[in-house]
Amino acid sequence: MNKITFIPVLILFLAMGANAQTARQIDRSTAQQQTNASTGAAKISLKNTGPKAPISLSGIVLMPTAFRGNGADSIGLGLDFNAAYYIGRLYGENEYDWTTEKSNYIDRIGVWLLTGDAKMLVQSEKKYRPAMSAGVMGIMQFRDSPQPTLNQPTVSVKVDSKNTNTYACAYVVLSKRIKNKFILNAGYMDGDFPKVIYQLSEFLSKEAMSLNGYSSFTAPSGMLFTGLAWMPKAGSSYIGIEMLVPQGASQNPKLFNLHLGTLLKLNFEISYLTFDGGYDLMGMFQFRYSYFPREK
């Protein structure tokens, strides 16, 4: 074969080899894309059909909801344990003529609340009706520091040194979910819980009551409570606020607890206590554990 004939044959052979190599690369690329597509579809399917971790909606902060724990949505019993620790007052003001200072800040409170909450869901939630539960709460309250003393110049008083108390109460509560992002909550409680509120500020102590003209002070037994919870995403943890209003209480105290765990990634809460003549802004930690029904 002379050179003139050999060169076109060599060029034809190389072109055929390049075409075959390109075809093999295209086949491998197509196969890889099909494999990736099937793997991605499997992951999406797993993500969409896999079980979601239930979010406990059995309480907002201190107050219960009508729902049972761990995502249970049926008539039955529920049992929760709740621990709350009021660290201290961040800032507060008062208007009493017997105080030497009208503003207070960074004061220790040191109140622990350990609560057992047992409920019976008696009416399940439907499209137009709320869930309803009745329950009881047992509370152990103790201090790791005494209640702050009163800052008044002329009257000598002895602050109650009892640091441990036990309380009990019964309640009925209604709760309704709106589009799986909002929860409306309202209920009535009868028992000792209002006594807890009077432990959170020295301006609500018996000594302060006597200085304000309440000679015979008795904490009320009835209390209304209400709350709102918002889940930014359905099934996610929530941001919530609750309001506790003792009925017929001296100095009309109202306690607001704001749940910020979703924003702060912690169980840190802000509480606002208002009463006739002043208010306190407090910090607290809170943790709720749903013991029953168990998570499936």
CSV table of C-alpha atoms in Angstrom, one decimal:
chain,number,residue,atom,x,y,z
A,1,MET,CA,0.0,0.0,0.0
A,2,ASN,CA,1.6,3.3,-1.1
A,3,LYS,CA,1.5,6.4,1.1
A,4,ILE,CA,-1.3,8.1,-0.9
A,5,THR,CA,-3.6,5.1,-0.2
A,6,PHE,CA,-2.4,4.6,3.5
A,7,ILE,CA,-3.2,8.1,4.7
A,8,PRO,CA,-6.9,8.2,3.8
A,9,VAL,CA,-7.3,4.7,5.3
A,10,LEU,CA,-5.6,5.8,8.6
A,11,ILE,CA,-7.8,8.9,8.8
A,12,LEU,CA,-10.9,6.8,8.3
A,13,PHE,CA,-9.8,4.3,11.0
A,14,LEU,CA,-9.1,7.0,13.5
A,15,ALA,CA,-12.5,8.7,12.8
A,16,MET,CA,-14.3,5.4,13.4
A,17,GLY,CA,-12.5,4.9,16.7
A,18,ALA,CA,-13.3,8.4,17.9
A,19,ASN,CA,-17.0,7.9,17.0
A,20,ALA,CA,-17.1,4.7,18.9
A,21,GLN,CA,-15.4,6.3,22.0
A,22,THR,CA,-17.9,9.2,21.9
A,23,ALA,CA,-20.8,6.8,21.7
A,24,ARG,CA,-19.5,4.8,24.7
A,25,GLN,CA,-19.1,8.1,26.7
A,26,ILE,CA,-22.7,9.2,25.8
A,27,ASP,CA,-24.0,5.8,26.9
A,28,ARG,CA,-22.2,6.0,30.2
A,29,SER,CA,-23.4,9.5,30.8
A,30,THR,CA,-27.0,8.6,30.1
A,31,ALA,CA,-26.8,5.6,32.4
A,32,GLN,CA,-25.3,7.7,35.2
A,33,GLN,CA,-28.1,10.3,34.8
A,34,GLN,CA,-30.8,7.6,34.9
A,35,THR,CA,-29.1,6.2,38.1
A,36,ASN,CA,-29.0,9.6,39.7
A,37,ALA,CA,-32.6,10.3,38.8
A,38,SER,CA,-33.8,7.0,40.3
A,39,THR,CA,-31.7,7.6,43.5
A,40,GLY,CA,-33.1,11.1,43.9
A,41,ALA,CA,-36.7,9.8,43.3
A,42,ALA,CA,-36.1,7.2,46.0
A,43,LYS,CA,-34.8,9.8,48.4
A,44,ILE,CA,-37.8,12.1,47.8
A,45,SER,CA,-40.2,9.1,48.2
A,46,LEU,CA,-38.5,8.2,51.5
A,47,LYS,CA,-38.6,11.8,52.6
A,48,ASN,CA,-42.3,12.1,51.8
A,49,THR,CA,-43.5,8.8,53.1
A,50,GLY,CA,-41.2,8.3,56.1
A,51,PRO,CA,-42.5,8.9,59.7
A,52,LYS,CA,-42.2,12.4,61.2
A,53,ALA,CA,-41.2,12.9,64.8
A,54,PRO,CA,-44.3,14.0,66.7
A,55,ILE,CA,-44.4,17.5,68.3
A,56,SER,CA,-45.7,17.5,71.9
A,57,LEU,CA,-48.5,20.0,72.1
A,58,SER,CA,-49.7,19.0,75.5
A,59,GLY,CA,-48.7,22.4,77.1
A,60,ILE,CA,-47.5,25.8,76.1
A,61,VAL,CA,-45.3,26.8,79.1
A,62,LEU,CA,-46.8,26.3,82.6
A,63,MET,CA,-50.4,25.7,81.5
A,64,PRO,CA,-51.7,22.6,79.7
A,65,THR,CA,-53.5,22.3,76.4
A,66,ALA,CA,-56.4,19.8,75.7
A,67,PHE,CA,-54.1,17.7,73.5
A,68,ARG,CA,-52.2,14.6,74.7
A,69,GLY,CA,-48.5,14.3,74.3
A,70,ASN,CA,-46.3,12.9,71.5
A,71,GLY,CA,-48.8,13.6,68.8
A,72,ALA,CA,-51.7,11.4,70.1
A,73,ASP,CA,-55.0,12.5,68.6
A,74,SER,CA,-57.6,10.4,70.3
A,75,ILE,CA,-59.7,10.2,73.4
A,76,GLY,CA,-57.6,8.8,76.3
A,77,LEU,CA,-55.2,9.6,79.2
A,78,GLY,CA,-52.1,11.7,79.1
A,79,LEU,CA,-49.3,12.3,81.6
A,80,ASP,CA,-46.8,15.1,81.5
A,81,PHE,CA,-43.9,16.2,83.7
A,82,ASN,CA,-42.9,19.9,83.6
A,83,ALA,CA,-40.0,21.6,85.2
A,84,ALA,CA,-39.6,25.4,85.4
A,85,TYR,CA,-37.0,27.6,87.0
A,86,TYR,CA,-37.6,31.3,87.5
A,87,ILE,CA,-34.0,32.6,87.6
A,88,GLY,CA,-34.5,36.2,88.5
A,89,ARG,CA,-35.9,39.6,87.7
A,90,LEU,CA,-34.4,41.3,84.7
A,91,TYR,CA,-36.1,44.7,85.3
A,92,GLY,CA,-39.1,46.0,87.2
A,93,GLU,CA,-40.8,49.2,88.4
A,94,ASN,CA,-43.2,50.1,91.2
A,95,GLU,CA,-45.1,53.2,92.3
A,96,TYR,CA,-45.5,52.5,96.1
A,97,ASP,CA,-44.9,55.4,98.4
A,98,TRP,CA,-43.2,53.1,101.0
A,99,THR,CA,-40.4,52.0,98.7
A,100,THR,CA,-37.0,53.7,98.6
A,101,GLU,CA,-36.3,52.6,95.0
A,102,LYS,CA,-38.8,52.8,92.2
A,103,SER,CA,-37.0,50.5,89.8
A,104,ASN,CA,-35.3,47.1,90.4
A,105,TYR,CA,-33.1,45.0,88.1
A,106,ILE,CA,-31.0,41.9,88.1
A,107,ASP,CA,-32.5,40.4,91.3
A,108,ARG,CA,-32.4,36.7,92.2
A,109,ILE,CA,-35.8,34.9,92.4
A,110,GLY,CA,-34.7,31.2,92.5
A,111,VAL,CA,-38.1,29.5,92.3
A,112,TRP,CA,-38.3,25.9,91.1
A,113,LEU,CA,-41.7,24.4,90.0
A,114,LEU,CA,-41.8,20.6,89.5
A,115,THR,CA,-45.2,19.6,88.1
A,116,GLY,CA,-47.0,16.4,87.3
A,117,ASP,CA,-49.9,16.9,84.9
A,118,ALA,CA,-52.5,14.1,84.3
A,119,LYS,CA,-55.4,14.7,81.9
A,120,MET,CA,-58.2,12.9,80.2
A,121,LEU,CA,-59.1,14.0,76.7
A,122,VAL,CA,-62.9,13.7,76.6
A,123,GLN,CA,-63.6,15.3,73.3
A,124,SER,CA,-61.4,15.0,70.2
A,125,GLU,CA,-60.9,17.9,67.9
A,126,LYS,CA,-63.0,18.1,64.7
A,127,LYS,CA,-63.2,20.7,61.9
A,128,TYR,CA,-65.4,23.1,63.8
A,129,ARG,CA,-65.1,22.0,67.4
A,130,PRO,CA,-62.2,22.2,69.8
A,131,ALA,CA,-60.6,19.4,71.8
A,132,MET,CA,-61.5,19.3,75.4
A,133,SER,CA,-59.7,17.8,78.4
A,134,ALA,CA,-60.1,17.7,82.2
A,135,GLY,CA,-57.1,17.1,84.4
A,136,VAL,CA,-55.3,17.6,87.7
A,137,MET,CA,-51.9,19.1,88.5
A,138,GLY,CA,-49.6,18.4,91.4
A,139,ILE,CA,-46.9,21.0,92.0
A,140,MET,CA,-43.8,21.1,94.2
A,141,GLN,CA,-42.4,24.5,94.6
A,142,PHE,CA,-39.1,25.3,96.4
A,143,ARG,CA,-36.5,28.0,96.5
A,144,ASP,CA,-32.7,28.0,96.2
A,145,SER,CA,-32.7,31.6,97.7
A,146,PRO,CA,-35.0,33.5,100.0
A,147,GLN,CA,-37.6,35.8,98.6
A,148,PRO,CA,-36.1,39.3,98.2
A,149,THR,CA,-36.7,41.7,101.1
A,150,LEU,CA,-38.8,44.9,100.8
A,151,ASN,CA,-36.9,48.1,100.2
A,152,GLN,CA,-38.8,50.3,102.6
A,153,PRO,CA,-37.2,52.7,105.2
A,154,THR,CA,-39.4,52.7,108.3
A,155,VAL,CA,-41.3,49.5,108.8
A,156,SER,CA,-39.5,46.3,110.0
A,157,VAL,CA,-41.1,43.2,108.6
A,158,LYS,CA,-40.1,39.5,108.6
A,159,VAL,CA,-40.3,37.8,105.2
A,160,ASP,CA,-41.7,34.3,105.1
A,161,SER,CA,-38.7,31.9,105.3
A,162,LYS,CA,-40.6,28.8,104.2
A,163,ASN,CA,-38.9,27.7,101.0
A,164,THR,CA,-40.8,24.5,100.1
A,165,ASN,CA,-44.5,24.2,99.3
A,166,THR,CA,-46.8,21.7,97.6
A,167,TYR,CA,-49.9,22.7,95.6
A,168,ALA,CA,-52.7,20.9,93.8
A,169,CYS,CA,-55.4,22.0,91.3
A,170,ALA,CA,-57.9,20.7,88.8
A,171,TYR,CA,-58.7,22.2,85.4
A,172,VAL,CA,-60.8,22.0,82.2
A,173,VAL,CA,-59.3,23.3,79.0
A,174,LEU,CA,-60.3,23.7,75.3
A,175,SER,CA,-57.8,23.8,72.4
A,176,LYS,CA,-58.3,24.3,68.7
A,177,ARG,CA,-55.7,24.1,65.8
A,178,ILE,CA,-56.1,26.5,62.9
A,179,LYS,CA,-54.5,25.3,59.6
A,180,ASN,CA,-52.0,23.2,61.7
A,181,LYS,CA,-50.0,26.4,62.4
A,182,PHE,CA,-51.9,28.1,65.2
A,183,ILE,CA,-53.2,26.7,68.4
A,184,LEU,CA,-55.8,28.6,70.5
A,185,ASN,CA,-56.0,27.6,74.1
A,186,ALA,CA,-58.3,28.6,77.0
A,187,GLY,CA,-59.3,27.0,80.3
A,188,TYR,CA,-60.2,27.4,83.9
A,189,MET,CA,-58.3,26.1,86.9
A,190,ASP,CA,-59.4,25.7,90.5
A,191,GLY,CA,-56.9,25.2,93.3
A,192,ASP,CA,-53.6,26.4,94.6
A,193,PHE,CA,-51.8,27.6,91.5
A,194,PRO,CA,-52.4,31.4,92.1
A,195,LYS,CA,-50.3,31.0,95.2
A,196,VAL,CA,-47.3,30.3,92.9
A,197,ILE,CA,-47.8,33.7,91.2
A,198,TYR,CA,-47.6,35.4,94.6
A,199,GLN,CA,-44.2,33.8,95.2
A,200,LEU,CA,-42.6,35.4,92.1
A,201,SER,CA,-42.3,39.0,93.5
A,202,GLU,CA,-41.7,40.5,96.9
A,203,PHE,CA,-44.3,43.1,96.0
A,204,LEU,CA,-46.9,40.4,96.2
A,205,SER,CA,-45.8,38.9,99.5
A,206,LYS,CA,-48.0,39.1,102.6
A,207,GLU,CA,-45.7,41.8,104.0
A,208,ALA,CA,-46.2,43.9,100.9
A,209,MET,CA,-49.9,43.3,101.1
A,210,SER,CA,-50.1,44.6,104.6
A,211,LEU,CA,-48.2,47.8,103.6
A,212,ASN,CA,-50.7,48.3,100.8
A,213,GLY,CA,-53.7,48.1,103.1
A,214,TYR,CA,-54.6,44.4,102.7
A,215,SER,CA,-54.8,43.4,106.4
A,216,SER,CA,-56.2,39.9,105.8
A,217,PHE,CA,-54.7,38.5,102.6
A,218,THR,CA,-55.8,35.2,101.1
A,219,ALA,CA,-54.8,34.0,97.7
A,220,PRO,CA,-57.7,33.1,95.4
A,221,SER,CA,-58.5,29.6,94.2
A,222,GLY,CA,-59.9,30.3,90.8
A,223,MET,CA,-57.8,31.2,87.7
A,224,LEU,CA,-58.5,31.7,84.1
A,225,PHE,CA,-55.7,30.9,81.6
A,226,THR,CA,-55.4,31.4,77.8
A,227,GLY,CA,-52.7,31.0,75.2
A,228,LEU,CA,-51.6,31.1,71.6
A,229,ALA,CA,-49.0,29.0,69.9
A,230,TRP,CA,-47.6,29.5,66.4
A,231,MET,CA,-45.6,26.9,64.5
A,232,PRO,CA,-43.7,28.5,61.6
A,233,LYS,CA,-43.8,25.2,59.7
A,234,ALA,CA,-46.4,22.5,60.2
A,235,GLY,CA,-45.0,19.9,62.7
A,236,SER,CA,-42.2,22.1,63.8
A,237,SER,CA,-41.5,23.4,67.3
A,238,TYR,CA,-43.5,26.5,68.2
A,239,ILE,CA,-43.5,30.0,69.6
A,240,GLY,CA,-46.1,30.6,72.2
A,241,ILE,CA,-47.5,32.9,74.8
A,242,GLU,CA,-49.9,32.2,77.7
A,243,MET,CA,-51.7,34.5,80.2
A,244,LEU,CA,-52.7,33.5,83.8
A,245,VAL,CA,-55.3,35.6,85.5
A,246,PRO,CA,-56.3,34.8,89.1
A,247,GLN,CA,-59.9,35.7,89.8
A,248,GLY,CA,-60.7,38.2,92.5
A,249,ALA,CA,-57.0,38.4,93.5
A,250,SER,CA,-55.6,41.2,95.6
A,251,GLN,CA,-53.5,43.7,93.5
A,252,ASN,CA,-54.9,42.0,90.3
A,253,PRO,CA,-51.7,40.1,89.3
A,254,LYS,CA,-51.4,38.8,85.7
A,255,LEU,CA,-48.6,36.5,84.6
A,256,PHE,CA,-47.6,36.3,80.9
A,257,ASN,CA,-45.1,33.5,79.9
A,258,LEU,CA,-43.5,33.8,76.4
A,259,HIS,CA,-42.0,30.6,74.9
A,260,LEU,CA,-39.1,31.5,72.7
A,261,GLY,CA,-37.4,28.1,72.3
A,262,THR,CA,-37.9,28.0,68.6
A,263,LEU,CA,-36.0,31.2,68.1
A,264,LEU,CA,-33.2,30.7,70.7
A,265,LYS,CA,-32.7,26.9,70.3
A,266,LEU,CA,-33.0,26.8,74.1
A,267,ASN,CA,-35.7,26.3,76.6
A,268,PHE,CA,-35.3,29.9,77.8
A,269,GLU,CA,-38.5,31.8,78.4
A,270,ILE,CA,-39.4,35.4,79.2
A,271,SER,CA,-42.1,36.1,81.8
A,272,TYR,CA,-43.9,39.4,82.5
A,273,LEU,CA,-45.7,39.8,85.8
A,274,THR,CA,-48.0,42.9,86.2
A,275,PHE,CA,-49.9,44.0,89.3
A,276,ASP,CA,-51.5,47.1,90.7
A,277,GLY,CA,-48.6,49.6,91.2
A,278,GLY,CA,-45.9,47.8,89.2
A,279,TYR,CA,-44.5,45.1,87.0
A,280,ASP,CA,-41.6,42.7,86.8
A,281,LEU,CA,-39.8,41.2,83.7
A,282,MET,CA,-38.3,37.8,84.5
A,283,GLY,CA,-36.2,35.1,82.9
A,284,MET,CA,-36.9,31.4,83.3
A,285,PHE,CA,-36.0,28.0,82.0
A,286,GLN,CA,-38.7,25.4,81.3
A,287,PHE,CA,-38.8,21.8,80.1
A,288,ARG,CA,-41.9,19.6,79.4
A,289,TYR,CA,-41.7,15.9,79.0
A,290,SER,CA,-44.6,13.8,77.8
A,291,TYR,CA,-44.4,10.5,79.5
A,292,PHE,CA,-47.7,9.0,78.3
A,293,PRO,CA,-48.8,8.1,75.7
A,294,ARG,CA,-45.5,6.9,74.6
A,295,GLU,CA,-44.0,7.9,71.3
A,296,LYS,CA,-44.5,5.3,68.6
